[in-house]
Structure formats: structure tokens, C-alpha cells
XYZ file of N, CA and C in Angstrom:
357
model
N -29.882 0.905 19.156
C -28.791 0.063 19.593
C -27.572 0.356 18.726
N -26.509 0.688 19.257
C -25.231 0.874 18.262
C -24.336 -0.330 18.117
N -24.028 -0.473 16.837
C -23.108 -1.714 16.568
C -21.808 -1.477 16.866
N -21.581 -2.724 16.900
C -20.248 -2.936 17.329
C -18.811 -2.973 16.446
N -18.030 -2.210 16.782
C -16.857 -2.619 15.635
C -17.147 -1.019 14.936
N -16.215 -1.200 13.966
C -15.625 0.085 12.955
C -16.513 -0.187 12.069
N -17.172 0.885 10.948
C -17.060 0.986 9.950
C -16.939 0.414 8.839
N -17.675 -0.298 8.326
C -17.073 -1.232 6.758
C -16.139 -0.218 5.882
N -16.659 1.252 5.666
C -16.445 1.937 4.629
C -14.765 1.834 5.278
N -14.406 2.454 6.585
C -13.035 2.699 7.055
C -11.677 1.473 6.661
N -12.854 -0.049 6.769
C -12.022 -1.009 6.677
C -11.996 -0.774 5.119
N -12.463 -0.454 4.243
C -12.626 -0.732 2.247
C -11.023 0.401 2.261
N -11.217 1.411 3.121
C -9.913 2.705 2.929
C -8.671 2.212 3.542
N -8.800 1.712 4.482
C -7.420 1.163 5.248
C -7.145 -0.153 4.208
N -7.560 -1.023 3.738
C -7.621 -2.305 2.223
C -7.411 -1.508 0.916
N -7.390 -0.478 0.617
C -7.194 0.473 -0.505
C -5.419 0.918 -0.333
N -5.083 1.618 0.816
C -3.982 1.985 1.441
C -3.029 0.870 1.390
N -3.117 -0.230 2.171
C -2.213 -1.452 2.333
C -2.251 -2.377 0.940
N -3.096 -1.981 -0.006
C -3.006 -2.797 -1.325
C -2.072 -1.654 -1.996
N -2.415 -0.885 -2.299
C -1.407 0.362 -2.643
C -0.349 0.186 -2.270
N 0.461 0.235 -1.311
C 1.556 0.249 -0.455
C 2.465 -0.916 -0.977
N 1.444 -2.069 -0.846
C 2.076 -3.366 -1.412
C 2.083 -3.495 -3.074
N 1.587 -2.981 -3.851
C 2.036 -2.721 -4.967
C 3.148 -1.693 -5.199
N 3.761 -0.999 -4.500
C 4.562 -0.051 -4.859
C 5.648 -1.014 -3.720
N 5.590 -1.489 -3.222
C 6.651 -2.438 -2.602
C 6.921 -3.190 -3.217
N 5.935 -4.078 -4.201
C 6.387 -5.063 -5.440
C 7.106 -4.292 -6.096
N 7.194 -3.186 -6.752
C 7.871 -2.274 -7.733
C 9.611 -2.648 -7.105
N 9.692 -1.866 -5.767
C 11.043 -2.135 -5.279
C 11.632 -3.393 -4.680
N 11.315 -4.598 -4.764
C 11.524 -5.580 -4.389
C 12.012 -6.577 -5.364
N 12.880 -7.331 -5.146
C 13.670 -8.194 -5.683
C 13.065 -9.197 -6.466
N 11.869 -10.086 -5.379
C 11.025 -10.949 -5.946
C 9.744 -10.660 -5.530
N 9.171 -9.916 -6.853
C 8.176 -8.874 -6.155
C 6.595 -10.082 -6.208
N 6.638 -11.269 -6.957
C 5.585 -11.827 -7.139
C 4.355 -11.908 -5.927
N 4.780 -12.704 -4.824
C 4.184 -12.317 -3.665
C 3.188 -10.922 -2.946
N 4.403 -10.091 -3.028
C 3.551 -8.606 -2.654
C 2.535 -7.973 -3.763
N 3.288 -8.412 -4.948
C 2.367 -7.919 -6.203
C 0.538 -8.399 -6.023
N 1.185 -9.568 -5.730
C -0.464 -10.601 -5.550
C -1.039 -10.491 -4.448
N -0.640 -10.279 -3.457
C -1.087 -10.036 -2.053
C -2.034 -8.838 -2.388
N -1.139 -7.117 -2.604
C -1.585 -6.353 -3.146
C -2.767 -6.254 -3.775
N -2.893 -6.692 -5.012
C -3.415 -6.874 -5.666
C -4.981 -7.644 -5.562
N -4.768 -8.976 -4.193
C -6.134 -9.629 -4.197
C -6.537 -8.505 -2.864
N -6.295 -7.255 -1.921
C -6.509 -6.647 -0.997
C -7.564 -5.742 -1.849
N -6.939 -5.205 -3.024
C -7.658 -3.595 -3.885
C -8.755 -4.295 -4.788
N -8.388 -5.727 -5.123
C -9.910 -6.046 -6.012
C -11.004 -6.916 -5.066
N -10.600 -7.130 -4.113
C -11.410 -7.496 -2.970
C -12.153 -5.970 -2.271
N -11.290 -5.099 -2.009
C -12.220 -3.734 -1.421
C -12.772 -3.340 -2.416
N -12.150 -3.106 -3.541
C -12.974 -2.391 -5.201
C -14.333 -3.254 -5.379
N -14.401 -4.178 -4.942
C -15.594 -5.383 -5.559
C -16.811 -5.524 -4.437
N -16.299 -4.896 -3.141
C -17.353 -5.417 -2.478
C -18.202 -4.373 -1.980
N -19.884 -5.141 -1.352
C -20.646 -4.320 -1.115
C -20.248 -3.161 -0.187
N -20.122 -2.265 -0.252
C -19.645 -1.228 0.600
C -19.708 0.361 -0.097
N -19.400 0.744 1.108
C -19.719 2.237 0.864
C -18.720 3.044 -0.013
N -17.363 2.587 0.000
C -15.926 2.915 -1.052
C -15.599 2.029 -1.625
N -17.081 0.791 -2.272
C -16.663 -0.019 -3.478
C -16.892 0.428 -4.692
N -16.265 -0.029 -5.870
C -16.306 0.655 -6.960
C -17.579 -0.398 -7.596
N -17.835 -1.674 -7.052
C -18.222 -2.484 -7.919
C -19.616 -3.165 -7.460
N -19.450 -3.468 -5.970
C -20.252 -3.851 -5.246
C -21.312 -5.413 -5.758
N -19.635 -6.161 -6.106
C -20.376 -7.223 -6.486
C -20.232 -8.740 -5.423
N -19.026 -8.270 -4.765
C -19.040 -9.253 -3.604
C -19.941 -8.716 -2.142
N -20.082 -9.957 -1.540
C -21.191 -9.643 -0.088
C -19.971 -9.383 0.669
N -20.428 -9.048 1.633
C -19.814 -8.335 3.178
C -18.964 -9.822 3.163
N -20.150 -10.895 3.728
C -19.673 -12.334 4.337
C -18.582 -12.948 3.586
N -18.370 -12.936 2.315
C -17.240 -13.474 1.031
C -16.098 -12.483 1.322
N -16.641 -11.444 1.478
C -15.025 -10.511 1.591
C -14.205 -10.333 2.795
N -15.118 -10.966 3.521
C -14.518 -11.402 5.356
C -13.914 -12.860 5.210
N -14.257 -13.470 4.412
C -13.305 -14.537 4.483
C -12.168 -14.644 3.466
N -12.077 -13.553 2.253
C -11.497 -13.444 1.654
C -10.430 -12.776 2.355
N -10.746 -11.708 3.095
C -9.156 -10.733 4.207
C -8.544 -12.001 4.820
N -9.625 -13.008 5.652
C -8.426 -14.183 6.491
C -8.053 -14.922 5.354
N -8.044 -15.056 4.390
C -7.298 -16.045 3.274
C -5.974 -15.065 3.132
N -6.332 -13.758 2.677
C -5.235 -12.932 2.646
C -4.074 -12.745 3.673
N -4.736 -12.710 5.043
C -4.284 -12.860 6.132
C -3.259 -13.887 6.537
N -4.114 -14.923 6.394
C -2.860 -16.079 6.540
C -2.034 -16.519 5.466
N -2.697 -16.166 3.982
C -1.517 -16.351 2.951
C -0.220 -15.104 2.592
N -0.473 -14.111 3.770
C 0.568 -13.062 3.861
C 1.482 -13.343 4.580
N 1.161 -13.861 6.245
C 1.986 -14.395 7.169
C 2.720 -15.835 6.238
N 1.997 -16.345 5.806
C 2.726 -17.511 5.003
C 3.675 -17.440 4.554
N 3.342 -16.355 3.476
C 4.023 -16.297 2.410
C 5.428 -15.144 3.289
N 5.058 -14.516 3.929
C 6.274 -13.893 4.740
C 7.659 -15.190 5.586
N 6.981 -16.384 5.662
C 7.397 -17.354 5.995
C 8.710 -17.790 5.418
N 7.363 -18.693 3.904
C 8.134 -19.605 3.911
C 8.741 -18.920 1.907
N 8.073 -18.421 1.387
C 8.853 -17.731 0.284
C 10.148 -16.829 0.230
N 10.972 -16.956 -0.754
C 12.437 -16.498 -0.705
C 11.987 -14.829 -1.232
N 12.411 -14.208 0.170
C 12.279 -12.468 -0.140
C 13.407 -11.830 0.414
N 13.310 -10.765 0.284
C 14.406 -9.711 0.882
C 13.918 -9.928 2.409
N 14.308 -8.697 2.932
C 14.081 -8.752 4.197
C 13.195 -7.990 4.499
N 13.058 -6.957 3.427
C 11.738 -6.038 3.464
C 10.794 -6.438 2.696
N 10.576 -6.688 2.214
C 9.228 -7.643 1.794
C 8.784 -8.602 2.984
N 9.806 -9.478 3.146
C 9.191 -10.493 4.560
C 8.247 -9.531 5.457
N 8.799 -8.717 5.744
C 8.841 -8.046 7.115
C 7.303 -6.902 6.842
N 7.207 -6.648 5.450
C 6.026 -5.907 5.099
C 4.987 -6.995 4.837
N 5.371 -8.273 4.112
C 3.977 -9.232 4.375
C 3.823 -9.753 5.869
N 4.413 -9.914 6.626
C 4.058 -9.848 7.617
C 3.445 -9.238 8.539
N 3.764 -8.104 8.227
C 3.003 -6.439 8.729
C 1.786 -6.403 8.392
N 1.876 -6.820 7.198
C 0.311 -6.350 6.053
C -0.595 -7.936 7.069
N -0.144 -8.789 6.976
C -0.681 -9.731 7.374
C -1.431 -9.915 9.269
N -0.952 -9.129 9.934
C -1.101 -8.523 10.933
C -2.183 -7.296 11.177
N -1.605 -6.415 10.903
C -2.266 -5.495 10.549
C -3.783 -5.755 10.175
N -4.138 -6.196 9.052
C -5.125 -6.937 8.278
C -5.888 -7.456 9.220
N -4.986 -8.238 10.375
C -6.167 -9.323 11.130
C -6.742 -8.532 12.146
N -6.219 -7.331 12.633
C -6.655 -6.087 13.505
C -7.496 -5.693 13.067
N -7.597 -5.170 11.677
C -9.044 -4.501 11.045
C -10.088 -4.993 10.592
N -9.804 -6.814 10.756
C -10.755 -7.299 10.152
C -11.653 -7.929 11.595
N -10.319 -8.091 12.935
C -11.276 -8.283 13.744
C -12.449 -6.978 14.516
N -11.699 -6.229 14.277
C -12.601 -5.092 14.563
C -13.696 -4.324 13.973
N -13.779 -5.256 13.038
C -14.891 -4.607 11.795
C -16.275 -5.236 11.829
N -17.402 -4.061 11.755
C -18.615 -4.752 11.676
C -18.884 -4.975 10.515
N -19.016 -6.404 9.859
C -19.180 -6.450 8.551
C -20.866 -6.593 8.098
N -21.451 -6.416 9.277
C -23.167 -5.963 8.976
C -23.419 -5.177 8.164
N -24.140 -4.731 6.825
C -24.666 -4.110 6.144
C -25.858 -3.086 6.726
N -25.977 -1.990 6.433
C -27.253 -1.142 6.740
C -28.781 -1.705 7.237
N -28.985 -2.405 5.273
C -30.054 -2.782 5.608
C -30.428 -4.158 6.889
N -29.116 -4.960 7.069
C -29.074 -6.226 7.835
C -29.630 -5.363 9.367
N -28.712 -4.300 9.621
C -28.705 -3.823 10.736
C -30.388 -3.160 11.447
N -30.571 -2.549 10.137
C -31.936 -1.957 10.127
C -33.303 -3.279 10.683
N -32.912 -4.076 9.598
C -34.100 -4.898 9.630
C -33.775 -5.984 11.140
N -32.740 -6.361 11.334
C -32.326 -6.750 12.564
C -32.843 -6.118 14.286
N -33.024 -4.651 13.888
C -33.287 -3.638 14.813
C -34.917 -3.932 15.286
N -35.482 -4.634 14.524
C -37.428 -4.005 13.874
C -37.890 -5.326 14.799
């Protein structure tokens, strides 16, 4: 039976990329606090969790799926209602978007879940 959805490992690389991105957007940004932290909880959330391009593999699949919609909606938020440029808004918003695309499309099933699920 084939599962459904993308890749965990693809979603840990595309969360590596958009944390990256948003740290080097904090660099050029006016009031970089926001993107810095956004950034920042995206790369120690993919670095930490069980997965195939984690460095750490100390968070579960299920914690780091609710950790992206915290990110998710505290990006759109914070694209809201915090005082930014116009490119920052417009990139937490993006990031915040974006984010909810890969996270709805992601199978966050583990190997062995899948395996033993199969039997």
C-alpha cells in the first residue's frame, strides 16, 4: 500500500531552506526580531526531529507537526500585526503559507509506524 503525502525527509529540506532564508532576511531587515525567531524555531525544529535530515532526532514526527502550525500561524500573525518593513511582512507571510502547503501535504508517518501498520 503506498502512503500518502510527500516525504518527511523532503519536508526536514524545504524547513532547512525557509529557516535559512529567514535568517538571512533577519540580517537585512530593519526589525529583524520576528524573522530571526521564526527562522530560527523552523531549523531547530527540522535539526531536532525524528527524521531522515535530522541532526538530532529528539523530537517525534507528531510534536513537530504541531510545532510547523504554531509556526504557521505565528508567521501569518506576526506578518499582521508586528511593525516591519514591507519585506519582511510579505516574507512572513510567504513563509507562513508556504509552510501550511508542506505541512499539509506531508506524511508525517514514520517507517517503522508504516511498516507495522501494513502487518
Amino acid at each position: 500500500m503506498a502512503s500518502k503525502g510527500r516525504g518527511f525527509w523532503l519536508h526536514q529540506l524545504v524547513e532547512y531552506i525557509i529557516g535559512i532564508g529567514m535568517l538571512f532576511l533577519a540580517g537585512q531587515s530593519t526589525q529583524p526580531a520576528w524573522p530571526a525567531a521564526i527562522g530560527a524555531v523552523i531549523l531547530v525544529n527540522s535539526a531536532m526531529s525524528d527524521g531522515a535530515m535530522s541532526a538530532y532526532r529528539v523530537i517525534p514526527r507528531r510534536i513537530h507537526k504541531v510545532i510547523d502550525w504554531v509556526v504557521i500561524v505565528g508567521s501569518i500573525v506576526a506578518s499582521v500585526v508586528a511593525d516591519h518593513d514591507a519585506q519582511a511582512r510579505v516574507s512572513l507571510l510567504g513563509v507562513g503559507l508556504i509552510l501550511a502547503v508542506i505541512a499539509l501535504g506531508t506524511n508525517y508517518v514514520g517507517k517503522g509506524a508504516r511498516s507495522a501498520r501494513g502487518k
